[in-house]
C-alpha atoms as an extended CHARMM CRD file, in Angstrom:
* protein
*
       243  EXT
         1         1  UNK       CA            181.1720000000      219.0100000000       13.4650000000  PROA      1               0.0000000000
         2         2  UNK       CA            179.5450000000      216.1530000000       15.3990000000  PROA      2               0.0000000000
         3         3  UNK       CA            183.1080000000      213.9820000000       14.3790000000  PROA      3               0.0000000000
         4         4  UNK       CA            185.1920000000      216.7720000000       15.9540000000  PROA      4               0.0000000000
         5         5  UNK       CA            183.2330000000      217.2120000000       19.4770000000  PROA      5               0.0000000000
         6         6  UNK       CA            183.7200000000      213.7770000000       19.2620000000  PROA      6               0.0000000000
         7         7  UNK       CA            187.3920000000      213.6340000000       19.0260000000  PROA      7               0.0000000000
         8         8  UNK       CA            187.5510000000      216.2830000000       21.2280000000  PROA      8               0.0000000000
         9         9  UNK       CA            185.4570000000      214.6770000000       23.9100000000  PROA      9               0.0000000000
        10        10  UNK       CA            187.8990000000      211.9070000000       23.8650000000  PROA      10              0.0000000000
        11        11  UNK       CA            191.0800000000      213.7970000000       24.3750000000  PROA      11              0.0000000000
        12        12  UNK       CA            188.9830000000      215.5480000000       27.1700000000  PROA      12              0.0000000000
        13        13  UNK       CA            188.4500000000      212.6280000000       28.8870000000  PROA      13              0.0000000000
        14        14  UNK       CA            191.8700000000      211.0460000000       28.2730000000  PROA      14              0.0000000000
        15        15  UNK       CA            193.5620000000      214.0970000000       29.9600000000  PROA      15              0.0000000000
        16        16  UNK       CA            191.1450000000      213.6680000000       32.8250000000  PROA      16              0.0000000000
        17        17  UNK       CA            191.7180000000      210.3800000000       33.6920000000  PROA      17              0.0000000000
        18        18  UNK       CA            195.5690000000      211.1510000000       33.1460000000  PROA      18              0.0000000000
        19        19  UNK       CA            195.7320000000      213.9820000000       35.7460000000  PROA      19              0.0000000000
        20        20  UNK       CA            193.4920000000      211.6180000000       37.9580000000  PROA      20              0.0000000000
        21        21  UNK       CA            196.5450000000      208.6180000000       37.7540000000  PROA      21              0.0000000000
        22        22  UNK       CA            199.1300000000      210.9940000000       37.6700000000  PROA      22              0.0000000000
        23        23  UNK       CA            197.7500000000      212.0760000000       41.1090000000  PROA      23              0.0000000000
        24        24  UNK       CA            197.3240000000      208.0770000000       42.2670000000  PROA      24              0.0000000000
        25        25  UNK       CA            200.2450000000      207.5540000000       41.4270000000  PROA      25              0.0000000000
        26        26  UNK       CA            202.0910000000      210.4740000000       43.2360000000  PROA      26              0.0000000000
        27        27  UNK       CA            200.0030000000      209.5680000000       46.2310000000  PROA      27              0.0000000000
        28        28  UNK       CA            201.5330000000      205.5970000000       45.6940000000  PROA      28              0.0000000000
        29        29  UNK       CA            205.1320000000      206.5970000000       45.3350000000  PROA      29              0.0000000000
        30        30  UNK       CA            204.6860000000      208.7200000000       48.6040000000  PROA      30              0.0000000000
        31        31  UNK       CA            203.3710000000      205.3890000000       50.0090000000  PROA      31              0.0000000000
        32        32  UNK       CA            206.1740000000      202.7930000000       48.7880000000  PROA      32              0.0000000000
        33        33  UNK       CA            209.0130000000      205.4100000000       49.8590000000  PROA      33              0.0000000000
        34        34  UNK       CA            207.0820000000      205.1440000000       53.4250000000  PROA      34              0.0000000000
        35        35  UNK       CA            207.1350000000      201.6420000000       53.2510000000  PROA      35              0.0000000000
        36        36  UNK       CA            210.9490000000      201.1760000000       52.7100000000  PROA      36              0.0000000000
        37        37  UNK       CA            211.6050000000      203.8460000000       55.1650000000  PROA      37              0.0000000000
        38        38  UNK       CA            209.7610000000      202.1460000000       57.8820000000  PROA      38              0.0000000000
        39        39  UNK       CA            211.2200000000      198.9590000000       56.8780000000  PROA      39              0.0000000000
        40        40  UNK       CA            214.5870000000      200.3230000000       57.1040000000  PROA      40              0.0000000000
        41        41  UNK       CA            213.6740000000      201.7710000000       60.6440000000  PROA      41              0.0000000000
        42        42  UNK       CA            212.8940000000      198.0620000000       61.6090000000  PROA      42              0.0000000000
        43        43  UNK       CA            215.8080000000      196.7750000000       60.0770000000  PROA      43              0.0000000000
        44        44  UNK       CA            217.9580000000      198.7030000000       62.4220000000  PROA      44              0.0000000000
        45        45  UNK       CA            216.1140000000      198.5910000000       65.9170000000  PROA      45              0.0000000000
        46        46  UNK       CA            216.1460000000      196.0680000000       68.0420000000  PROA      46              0.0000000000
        47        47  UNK       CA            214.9700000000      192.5290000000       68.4660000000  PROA      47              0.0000000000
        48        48  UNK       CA            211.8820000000      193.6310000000       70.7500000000  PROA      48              0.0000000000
        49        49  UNK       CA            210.6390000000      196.3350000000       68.1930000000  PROA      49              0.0000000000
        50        50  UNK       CA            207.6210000000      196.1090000000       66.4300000000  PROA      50              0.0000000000
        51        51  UNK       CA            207.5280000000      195.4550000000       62.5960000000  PROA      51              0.0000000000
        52        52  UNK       CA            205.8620000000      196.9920000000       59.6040000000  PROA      52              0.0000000000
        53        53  UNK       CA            202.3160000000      197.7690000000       61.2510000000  PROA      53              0.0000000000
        54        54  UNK       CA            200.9370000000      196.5060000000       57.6290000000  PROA      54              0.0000000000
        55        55  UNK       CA            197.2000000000      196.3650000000       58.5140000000  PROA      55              0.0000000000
        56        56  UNK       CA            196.0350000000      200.2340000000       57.7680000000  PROA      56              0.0000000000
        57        57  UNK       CA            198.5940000000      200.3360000000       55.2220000000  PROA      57              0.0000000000
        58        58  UNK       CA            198.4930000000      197.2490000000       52.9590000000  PROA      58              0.0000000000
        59        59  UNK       CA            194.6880000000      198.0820000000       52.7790000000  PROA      59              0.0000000000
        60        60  UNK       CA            195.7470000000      201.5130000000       51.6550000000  PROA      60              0.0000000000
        61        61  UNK       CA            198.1450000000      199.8640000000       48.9050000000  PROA      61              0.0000000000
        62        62  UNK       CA            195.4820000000      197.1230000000       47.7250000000  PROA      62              0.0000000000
        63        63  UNK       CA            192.8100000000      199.7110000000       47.5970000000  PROA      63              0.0000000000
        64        64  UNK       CA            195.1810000000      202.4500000000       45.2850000000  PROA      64              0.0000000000
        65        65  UNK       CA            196.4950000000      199.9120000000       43.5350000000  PROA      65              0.0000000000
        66        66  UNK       CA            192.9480000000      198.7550000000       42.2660000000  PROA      66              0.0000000000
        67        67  UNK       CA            192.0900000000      202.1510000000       41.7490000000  PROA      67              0.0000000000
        68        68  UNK       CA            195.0560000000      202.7610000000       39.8070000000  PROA      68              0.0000000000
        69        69  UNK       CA            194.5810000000      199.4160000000       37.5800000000  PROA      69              0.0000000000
        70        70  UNK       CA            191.0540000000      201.0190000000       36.9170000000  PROA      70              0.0000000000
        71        71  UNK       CA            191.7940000000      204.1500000000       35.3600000000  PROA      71              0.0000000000
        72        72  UNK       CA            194.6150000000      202.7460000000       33.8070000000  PROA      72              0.0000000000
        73        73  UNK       CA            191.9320000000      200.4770000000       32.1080000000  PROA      73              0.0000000000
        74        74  UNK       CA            189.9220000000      203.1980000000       31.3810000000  PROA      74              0.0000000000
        75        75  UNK       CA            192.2690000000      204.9750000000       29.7460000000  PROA      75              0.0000000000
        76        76  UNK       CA            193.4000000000      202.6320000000       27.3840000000  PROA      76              0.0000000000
        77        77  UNK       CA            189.5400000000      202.1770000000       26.6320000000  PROA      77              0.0000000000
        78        78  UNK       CA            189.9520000000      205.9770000000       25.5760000000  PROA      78              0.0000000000
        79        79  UNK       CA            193.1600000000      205.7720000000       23.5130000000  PROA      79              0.0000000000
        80        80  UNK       CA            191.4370000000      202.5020000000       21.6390000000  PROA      80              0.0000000000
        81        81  UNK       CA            188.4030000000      205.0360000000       20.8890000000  PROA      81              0.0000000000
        82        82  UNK       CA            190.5140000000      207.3320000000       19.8150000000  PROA      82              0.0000000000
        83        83  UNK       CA            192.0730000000      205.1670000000       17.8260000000  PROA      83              0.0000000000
        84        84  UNK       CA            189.1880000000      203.8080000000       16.2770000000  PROA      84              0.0000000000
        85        85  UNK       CA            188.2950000000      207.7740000000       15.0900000000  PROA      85              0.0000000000
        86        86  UNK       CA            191.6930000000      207.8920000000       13.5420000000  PROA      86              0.0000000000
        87        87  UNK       CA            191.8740000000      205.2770000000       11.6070000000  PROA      87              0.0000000000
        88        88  UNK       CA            187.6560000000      206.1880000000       10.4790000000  PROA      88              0.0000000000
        89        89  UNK       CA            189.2370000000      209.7950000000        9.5490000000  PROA      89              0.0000000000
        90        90  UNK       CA            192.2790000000      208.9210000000        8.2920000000  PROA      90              0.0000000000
        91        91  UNK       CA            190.2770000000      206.6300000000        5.5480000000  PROA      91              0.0000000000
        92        92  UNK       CA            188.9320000000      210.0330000000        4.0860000000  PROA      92              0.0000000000
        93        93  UNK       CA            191.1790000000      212.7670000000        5.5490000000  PROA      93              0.0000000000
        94        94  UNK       CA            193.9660000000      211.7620000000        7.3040000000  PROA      94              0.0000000000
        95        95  UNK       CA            195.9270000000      214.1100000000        9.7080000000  PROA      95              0.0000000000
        96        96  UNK       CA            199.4340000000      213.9340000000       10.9840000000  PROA      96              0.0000000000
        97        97  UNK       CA            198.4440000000      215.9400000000       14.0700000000  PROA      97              0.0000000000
        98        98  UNK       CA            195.7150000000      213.9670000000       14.9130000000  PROA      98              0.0000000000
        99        99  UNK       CA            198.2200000000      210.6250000000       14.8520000000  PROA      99              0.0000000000
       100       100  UNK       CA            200.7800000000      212.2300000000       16.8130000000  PROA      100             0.0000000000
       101       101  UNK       CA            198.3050000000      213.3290000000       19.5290000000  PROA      101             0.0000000000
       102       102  UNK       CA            197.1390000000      209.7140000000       19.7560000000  PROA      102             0.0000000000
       103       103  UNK       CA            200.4650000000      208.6400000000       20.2690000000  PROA      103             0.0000000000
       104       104  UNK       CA            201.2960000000      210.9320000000       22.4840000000  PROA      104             0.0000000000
       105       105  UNK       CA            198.7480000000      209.6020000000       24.6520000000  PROA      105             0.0000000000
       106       106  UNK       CA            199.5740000000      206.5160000000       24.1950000000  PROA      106             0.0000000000
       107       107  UNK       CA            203.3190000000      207.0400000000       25.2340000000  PROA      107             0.0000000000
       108       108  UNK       CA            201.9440000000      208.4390000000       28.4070000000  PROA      108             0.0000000000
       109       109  UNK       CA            200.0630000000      205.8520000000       29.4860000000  PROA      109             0.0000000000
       110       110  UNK       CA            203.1100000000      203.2350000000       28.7900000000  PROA      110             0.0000000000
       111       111  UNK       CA            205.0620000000      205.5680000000       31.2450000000  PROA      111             0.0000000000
       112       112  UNK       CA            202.3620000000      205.6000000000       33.7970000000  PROA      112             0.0000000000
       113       113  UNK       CA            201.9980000000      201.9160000000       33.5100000000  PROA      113             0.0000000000
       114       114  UNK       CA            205.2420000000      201.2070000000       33.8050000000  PROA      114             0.0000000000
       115       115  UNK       CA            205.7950000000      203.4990000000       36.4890000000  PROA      115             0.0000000000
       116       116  UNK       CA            202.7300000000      202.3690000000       38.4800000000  PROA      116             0.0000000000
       117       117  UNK       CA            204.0330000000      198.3140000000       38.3650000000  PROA      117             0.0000000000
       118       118  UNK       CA            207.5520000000      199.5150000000       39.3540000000  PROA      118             0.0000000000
       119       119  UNK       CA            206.0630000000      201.2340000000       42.3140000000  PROA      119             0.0000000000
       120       120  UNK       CA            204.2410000000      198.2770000000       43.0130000000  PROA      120             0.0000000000
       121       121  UNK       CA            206.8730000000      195.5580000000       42.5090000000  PROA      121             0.0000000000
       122       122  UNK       CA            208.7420000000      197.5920000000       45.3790000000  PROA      122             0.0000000000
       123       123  UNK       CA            206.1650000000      197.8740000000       47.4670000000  PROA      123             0.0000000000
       124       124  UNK       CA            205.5030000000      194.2620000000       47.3910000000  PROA      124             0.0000000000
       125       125  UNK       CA            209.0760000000      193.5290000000       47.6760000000  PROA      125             0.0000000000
       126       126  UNK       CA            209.3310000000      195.5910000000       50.7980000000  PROA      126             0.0000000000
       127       127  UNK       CA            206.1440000000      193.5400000000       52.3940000000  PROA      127             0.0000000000
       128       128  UNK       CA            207.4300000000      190.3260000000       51.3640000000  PROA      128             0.0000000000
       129       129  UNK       CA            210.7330000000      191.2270000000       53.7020000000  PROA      129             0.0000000000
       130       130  UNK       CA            208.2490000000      191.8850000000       56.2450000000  PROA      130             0.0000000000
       131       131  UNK       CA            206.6770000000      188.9260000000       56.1700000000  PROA      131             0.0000000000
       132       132  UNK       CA            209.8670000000      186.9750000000       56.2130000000  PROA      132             0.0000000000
       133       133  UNK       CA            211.4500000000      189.3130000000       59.0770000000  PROA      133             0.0000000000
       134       134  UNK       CA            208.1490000000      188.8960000000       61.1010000000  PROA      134             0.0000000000
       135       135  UNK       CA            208.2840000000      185.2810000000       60.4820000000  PROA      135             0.0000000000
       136       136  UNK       CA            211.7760000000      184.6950000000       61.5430000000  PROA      136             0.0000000000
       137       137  UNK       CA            211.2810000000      186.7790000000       64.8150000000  PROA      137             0.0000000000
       138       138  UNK       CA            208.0170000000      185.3660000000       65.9070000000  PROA      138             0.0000000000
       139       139  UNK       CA            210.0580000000      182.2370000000       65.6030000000  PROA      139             0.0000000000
       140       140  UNK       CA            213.0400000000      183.2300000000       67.8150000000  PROA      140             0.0000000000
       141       141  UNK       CA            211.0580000000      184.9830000000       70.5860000000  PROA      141             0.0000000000
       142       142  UNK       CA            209.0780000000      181.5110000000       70.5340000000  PROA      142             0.0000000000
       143       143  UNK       CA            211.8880000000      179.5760000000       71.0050000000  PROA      143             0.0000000000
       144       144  UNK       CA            213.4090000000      181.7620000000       73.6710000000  PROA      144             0.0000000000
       145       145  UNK       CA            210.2050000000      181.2360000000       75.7510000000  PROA      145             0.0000000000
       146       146  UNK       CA            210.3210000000      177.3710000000       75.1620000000  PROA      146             0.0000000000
       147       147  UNK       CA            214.2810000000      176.5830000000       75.2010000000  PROA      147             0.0000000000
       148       148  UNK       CA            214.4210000000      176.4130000000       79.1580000000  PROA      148             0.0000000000
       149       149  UNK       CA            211.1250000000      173.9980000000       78.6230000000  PROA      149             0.0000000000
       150       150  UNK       CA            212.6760000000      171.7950000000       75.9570000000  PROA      150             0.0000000000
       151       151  UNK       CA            215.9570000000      171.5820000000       77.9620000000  PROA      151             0.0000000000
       152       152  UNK       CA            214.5280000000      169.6720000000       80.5700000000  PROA      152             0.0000000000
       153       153  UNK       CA            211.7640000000      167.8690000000       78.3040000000  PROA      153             0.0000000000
       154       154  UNK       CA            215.4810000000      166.4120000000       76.5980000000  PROA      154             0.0000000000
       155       155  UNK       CA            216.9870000000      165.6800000000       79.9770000000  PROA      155             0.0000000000
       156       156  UNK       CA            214.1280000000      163.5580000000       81.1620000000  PROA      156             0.0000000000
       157       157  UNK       CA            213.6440000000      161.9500000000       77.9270000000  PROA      157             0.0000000000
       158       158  UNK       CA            217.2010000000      160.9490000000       77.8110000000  PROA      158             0.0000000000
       159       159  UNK       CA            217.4150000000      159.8830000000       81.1750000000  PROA      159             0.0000000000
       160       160  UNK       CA            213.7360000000      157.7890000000       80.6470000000  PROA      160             0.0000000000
       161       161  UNK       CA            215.7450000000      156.1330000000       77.2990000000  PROA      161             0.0000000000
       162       162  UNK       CA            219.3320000000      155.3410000000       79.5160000000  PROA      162             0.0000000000
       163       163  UNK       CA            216.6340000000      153.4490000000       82.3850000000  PROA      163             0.0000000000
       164       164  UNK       CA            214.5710000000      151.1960000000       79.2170000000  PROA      164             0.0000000000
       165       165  UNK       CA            218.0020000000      150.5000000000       78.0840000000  PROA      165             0.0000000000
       166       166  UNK       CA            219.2670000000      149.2740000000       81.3100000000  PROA      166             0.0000000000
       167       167  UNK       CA            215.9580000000      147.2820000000       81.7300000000  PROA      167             0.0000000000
       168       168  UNK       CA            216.5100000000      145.5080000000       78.5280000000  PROA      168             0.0000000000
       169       169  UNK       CA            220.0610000000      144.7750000000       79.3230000000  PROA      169             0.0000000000
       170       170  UNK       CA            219.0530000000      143.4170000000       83.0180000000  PROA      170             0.0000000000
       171       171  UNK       CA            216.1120000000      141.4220000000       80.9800000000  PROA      171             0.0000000000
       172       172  UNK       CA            218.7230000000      139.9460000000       78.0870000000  PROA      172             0.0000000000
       173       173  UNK       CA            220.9820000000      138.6010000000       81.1800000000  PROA      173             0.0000000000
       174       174  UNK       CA            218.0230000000      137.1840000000       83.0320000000  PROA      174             0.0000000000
       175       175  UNK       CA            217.1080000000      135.2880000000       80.0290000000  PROA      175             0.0000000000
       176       176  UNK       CA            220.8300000000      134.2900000000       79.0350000000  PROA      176             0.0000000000
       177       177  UNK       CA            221.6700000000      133.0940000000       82.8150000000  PROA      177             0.0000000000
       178       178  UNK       CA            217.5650000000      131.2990000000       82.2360000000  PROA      178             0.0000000000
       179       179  UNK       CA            218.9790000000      129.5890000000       79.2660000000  PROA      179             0.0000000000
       180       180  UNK       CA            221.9130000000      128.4980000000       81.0310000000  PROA      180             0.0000000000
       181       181  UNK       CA            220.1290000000      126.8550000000       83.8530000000  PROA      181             0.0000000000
       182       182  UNK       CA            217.9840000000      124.6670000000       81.7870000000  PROA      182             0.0000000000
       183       183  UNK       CA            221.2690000000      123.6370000000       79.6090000000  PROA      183             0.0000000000
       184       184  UNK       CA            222.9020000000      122.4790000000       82.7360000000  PROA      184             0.0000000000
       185       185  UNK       CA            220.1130000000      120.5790000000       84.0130000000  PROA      185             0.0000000000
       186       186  UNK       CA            219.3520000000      118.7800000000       81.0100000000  PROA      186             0.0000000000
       187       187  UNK       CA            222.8410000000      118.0420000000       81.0710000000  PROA      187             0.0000000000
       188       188  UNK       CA            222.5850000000      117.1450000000       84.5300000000  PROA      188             0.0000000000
       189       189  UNK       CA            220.0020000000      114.6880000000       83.6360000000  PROA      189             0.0000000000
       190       190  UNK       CA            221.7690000000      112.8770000000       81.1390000000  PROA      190             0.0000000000
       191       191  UNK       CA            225.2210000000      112.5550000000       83.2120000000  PROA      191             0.0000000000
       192       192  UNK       CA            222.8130000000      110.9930000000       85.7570000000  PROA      192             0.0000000000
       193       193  UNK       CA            221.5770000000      108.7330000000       83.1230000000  PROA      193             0.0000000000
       194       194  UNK       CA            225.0140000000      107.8830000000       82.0040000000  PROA      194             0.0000000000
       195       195  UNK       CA            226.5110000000      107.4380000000       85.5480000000  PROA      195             0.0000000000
       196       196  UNK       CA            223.1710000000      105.1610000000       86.2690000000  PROA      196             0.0000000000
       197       197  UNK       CA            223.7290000000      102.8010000000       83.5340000000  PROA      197             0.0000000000
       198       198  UNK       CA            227.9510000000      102.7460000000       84.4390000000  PROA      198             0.0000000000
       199       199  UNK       CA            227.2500000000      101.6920000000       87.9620000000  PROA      199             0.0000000000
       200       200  UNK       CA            224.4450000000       99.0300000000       86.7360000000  PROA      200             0.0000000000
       201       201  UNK       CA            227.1130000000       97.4540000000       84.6620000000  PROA      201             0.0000000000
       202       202  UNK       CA            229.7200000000       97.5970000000       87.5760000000  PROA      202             0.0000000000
       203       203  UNK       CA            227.3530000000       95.9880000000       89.7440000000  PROA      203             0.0000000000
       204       204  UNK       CA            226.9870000000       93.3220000000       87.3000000000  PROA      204             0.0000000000
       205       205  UNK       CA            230.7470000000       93.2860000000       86.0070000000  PROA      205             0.0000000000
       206       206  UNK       CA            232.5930000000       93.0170000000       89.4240000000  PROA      206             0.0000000000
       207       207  UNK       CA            236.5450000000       92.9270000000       87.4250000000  PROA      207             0.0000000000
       208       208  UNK       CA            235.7360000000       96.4390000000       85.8770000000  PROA      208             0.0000000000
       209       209  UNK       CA            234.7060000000       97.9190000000       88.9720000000  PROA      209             0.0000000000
       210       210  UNK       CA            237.9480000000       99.4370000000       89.5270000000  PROA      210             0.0000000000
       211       211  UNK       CA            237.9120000000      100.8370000000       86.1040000000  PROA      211             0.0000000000
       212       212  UNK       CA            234.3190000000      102.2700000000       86.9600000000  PROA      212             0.0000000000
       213       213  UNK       CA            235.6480000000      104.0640000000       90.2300000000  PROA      213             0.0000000000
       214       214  UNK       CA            238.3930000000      106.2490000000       88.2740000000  PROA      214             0.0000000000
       215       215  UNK       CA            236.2440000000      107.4060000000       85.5810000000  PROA      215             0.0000000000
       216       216  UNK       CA            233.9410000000      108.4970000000       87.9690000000  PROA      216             0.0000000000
       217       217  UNK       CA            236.8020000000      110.5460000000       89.9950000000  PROA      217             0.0000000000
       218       218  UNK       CA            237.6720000000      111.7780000000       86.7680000000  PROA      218             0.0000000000
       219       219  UNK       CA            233.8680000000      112.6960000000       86.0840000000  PROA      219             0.0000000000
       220       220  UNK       CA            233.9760000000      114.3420000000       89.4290000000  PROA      220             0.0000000000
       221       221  UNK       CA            236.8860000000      116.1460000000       88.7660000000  PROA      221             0.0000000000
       222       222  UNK       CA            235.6570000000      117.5300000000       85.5130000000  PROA      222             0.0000000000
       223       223  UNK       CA            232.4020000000      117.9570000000       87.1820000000  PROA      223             0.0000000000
       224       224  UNK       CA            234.0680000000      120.5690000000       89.5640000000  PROA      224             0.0000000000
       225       225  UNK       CA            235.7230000000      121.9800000000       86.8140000000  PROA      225             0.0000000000
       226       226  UNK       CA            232.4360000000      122.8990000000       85.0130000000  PROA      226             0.0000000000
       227       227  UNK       CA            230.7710000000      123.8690000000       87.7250000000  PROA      227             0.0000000000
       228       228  UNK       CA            233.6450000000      126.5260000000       88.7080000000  PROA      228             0.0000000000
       229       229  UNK       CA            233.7290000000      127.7040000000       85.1410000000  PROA      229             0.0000000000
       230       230  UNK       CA            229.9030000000      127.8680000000       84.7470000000  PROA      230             0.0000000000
       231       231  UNK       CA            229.5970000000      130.1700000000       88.6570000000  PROA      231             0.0000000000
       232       232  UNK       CA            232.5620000000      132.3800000000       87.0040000000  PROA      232             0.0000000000
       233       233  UNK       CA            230.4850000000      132.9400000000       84.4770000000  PROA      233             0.0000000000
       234       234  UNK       CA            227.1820000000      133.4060000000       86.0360000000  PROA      234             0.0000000000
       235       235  UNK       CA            229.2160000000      135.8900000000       88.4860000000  PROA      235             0.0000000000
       236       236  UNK       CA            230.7290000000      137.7480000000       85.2630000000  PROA      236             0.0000000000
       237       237  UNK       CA            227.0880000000      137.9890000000       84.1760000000  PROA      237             0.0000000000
       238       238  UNK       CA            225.3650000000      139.7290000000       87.2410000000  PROA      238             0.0000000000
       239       239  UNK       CA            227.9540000000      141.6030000000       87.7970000000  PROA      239             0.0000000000
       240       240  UNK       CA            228.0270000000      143.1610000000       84.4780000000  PROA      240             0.0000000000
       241       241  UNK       CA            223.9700000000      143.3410000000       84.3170000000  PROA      241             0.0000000000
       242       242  UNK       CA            224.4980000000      145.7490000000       87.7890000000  PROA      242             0.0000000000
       243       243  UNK       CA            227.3790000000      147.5250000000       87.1390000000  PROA      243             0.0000000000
């Protein structure tokens, strides 16, 4: 007698905790065909519309969801009882009815269980597209408020690179026309040397004096020469460097 109230306690409270998920999970559906809905509405409005207002509602989902996961627990703490008697009775008088009503419990709480994680693989699904959309938006709504800003942040940064580039171009012509200087006064310094010692020895060698007097013409000449060539080129320069 006491092994039958017990068996019978256990399908009592099996059924009980079944009507209680079947009523969770009624109440979840209701609240994952809300959530696609809404996300459908947002879909379709425009930019300036408010998304999924998630905070009263994904507190809703997390707390059903937990309850849900709980009696689902609990009820396969039942069926395991209940299997436990059946396999104690079956040892001395086993029963076919008693085997199918276990499994019969069993194959409802597969179905609730699988229904309950489909319900909540949508609904997740369905915030996770939030989340993305919200994303996104937040991110074009902060760009439109900052493109006017970063237009002209770009036009003064360009326009601060095009004047250090011009100052490094005017600085690399200082220094080549700098360069240039000191090359032609060393050079300048040892023509002098040169024409120095030339006129010493025509001072002391009187016959090749006249020999003296047309190389320095033609030093002259070539002198002129160089010097043209070098202010064409120191003209080319500046006027490139302020073009």
């Amino acid at each position: 007698m006491a092994t039958g109230n017990q068996w019978e306690d256990l399908r009592k409270q099996a059924r009980q905790v079944e009507n209680e998920i079947d009523l969770k999970l009624v109440s979840f559906s209701k609240l994952g065909t809300s959530f696609s809905a809404h996300s459908d509405r947002d879909l379709s409005s425009s930019d300036t519309s408010p998304l999924l207002n998630a905070s009263n509602s994904e507190r809703m989902f997390d707390t059903m969801a937990m309850e849900i996961e709980r009696l689902l627990s609990r009820l396969s703490d039942i069926n395991d009882k209940m299997a436990d008697y059946a396999t104690n009775v079956s040892s001395t008088a086993p029963s076919a009815a008693l085997l199918h009503t276990l499994q019969r419990h069993r194959d409802i709480l597969q179905d609730y269980s699988h229904e309950f994680k489909k319900t909540q693989a949508n609904i997740s699904a369905c915030r996770e597209r939030e989340d993305l959309l919200g994303s996104v938006r937040r991110e074009i709504d902060s760009y439109k408020n900052s493109s006017g800003l970063n237009r002209r942040t770009d036009l003064y940064l360009k326009e601060n690179e095009h004047i250090r580039n011009a100052d490094r171009i005017a600085d690399e012509t200082i220094g080549v026309a700098i360069a240039t200087k000191e090359n032609l006064m060393s050079q300048r310094g040892t023509l002098k040397k040169i024409s120095t010692g030339v006129t010493n020895m025509a001072n002391r060698f009187p016959v090749i004096n006249s020999l003296v007097q047309r190389i320095n013409l033609k030093k002259r000449r070539d002198s002129l020469i160089l010097a043209g060539v070098i202010a064409v080129c120191i003209i080319f320069i500046l006027w490139f460097a302020f073009r």
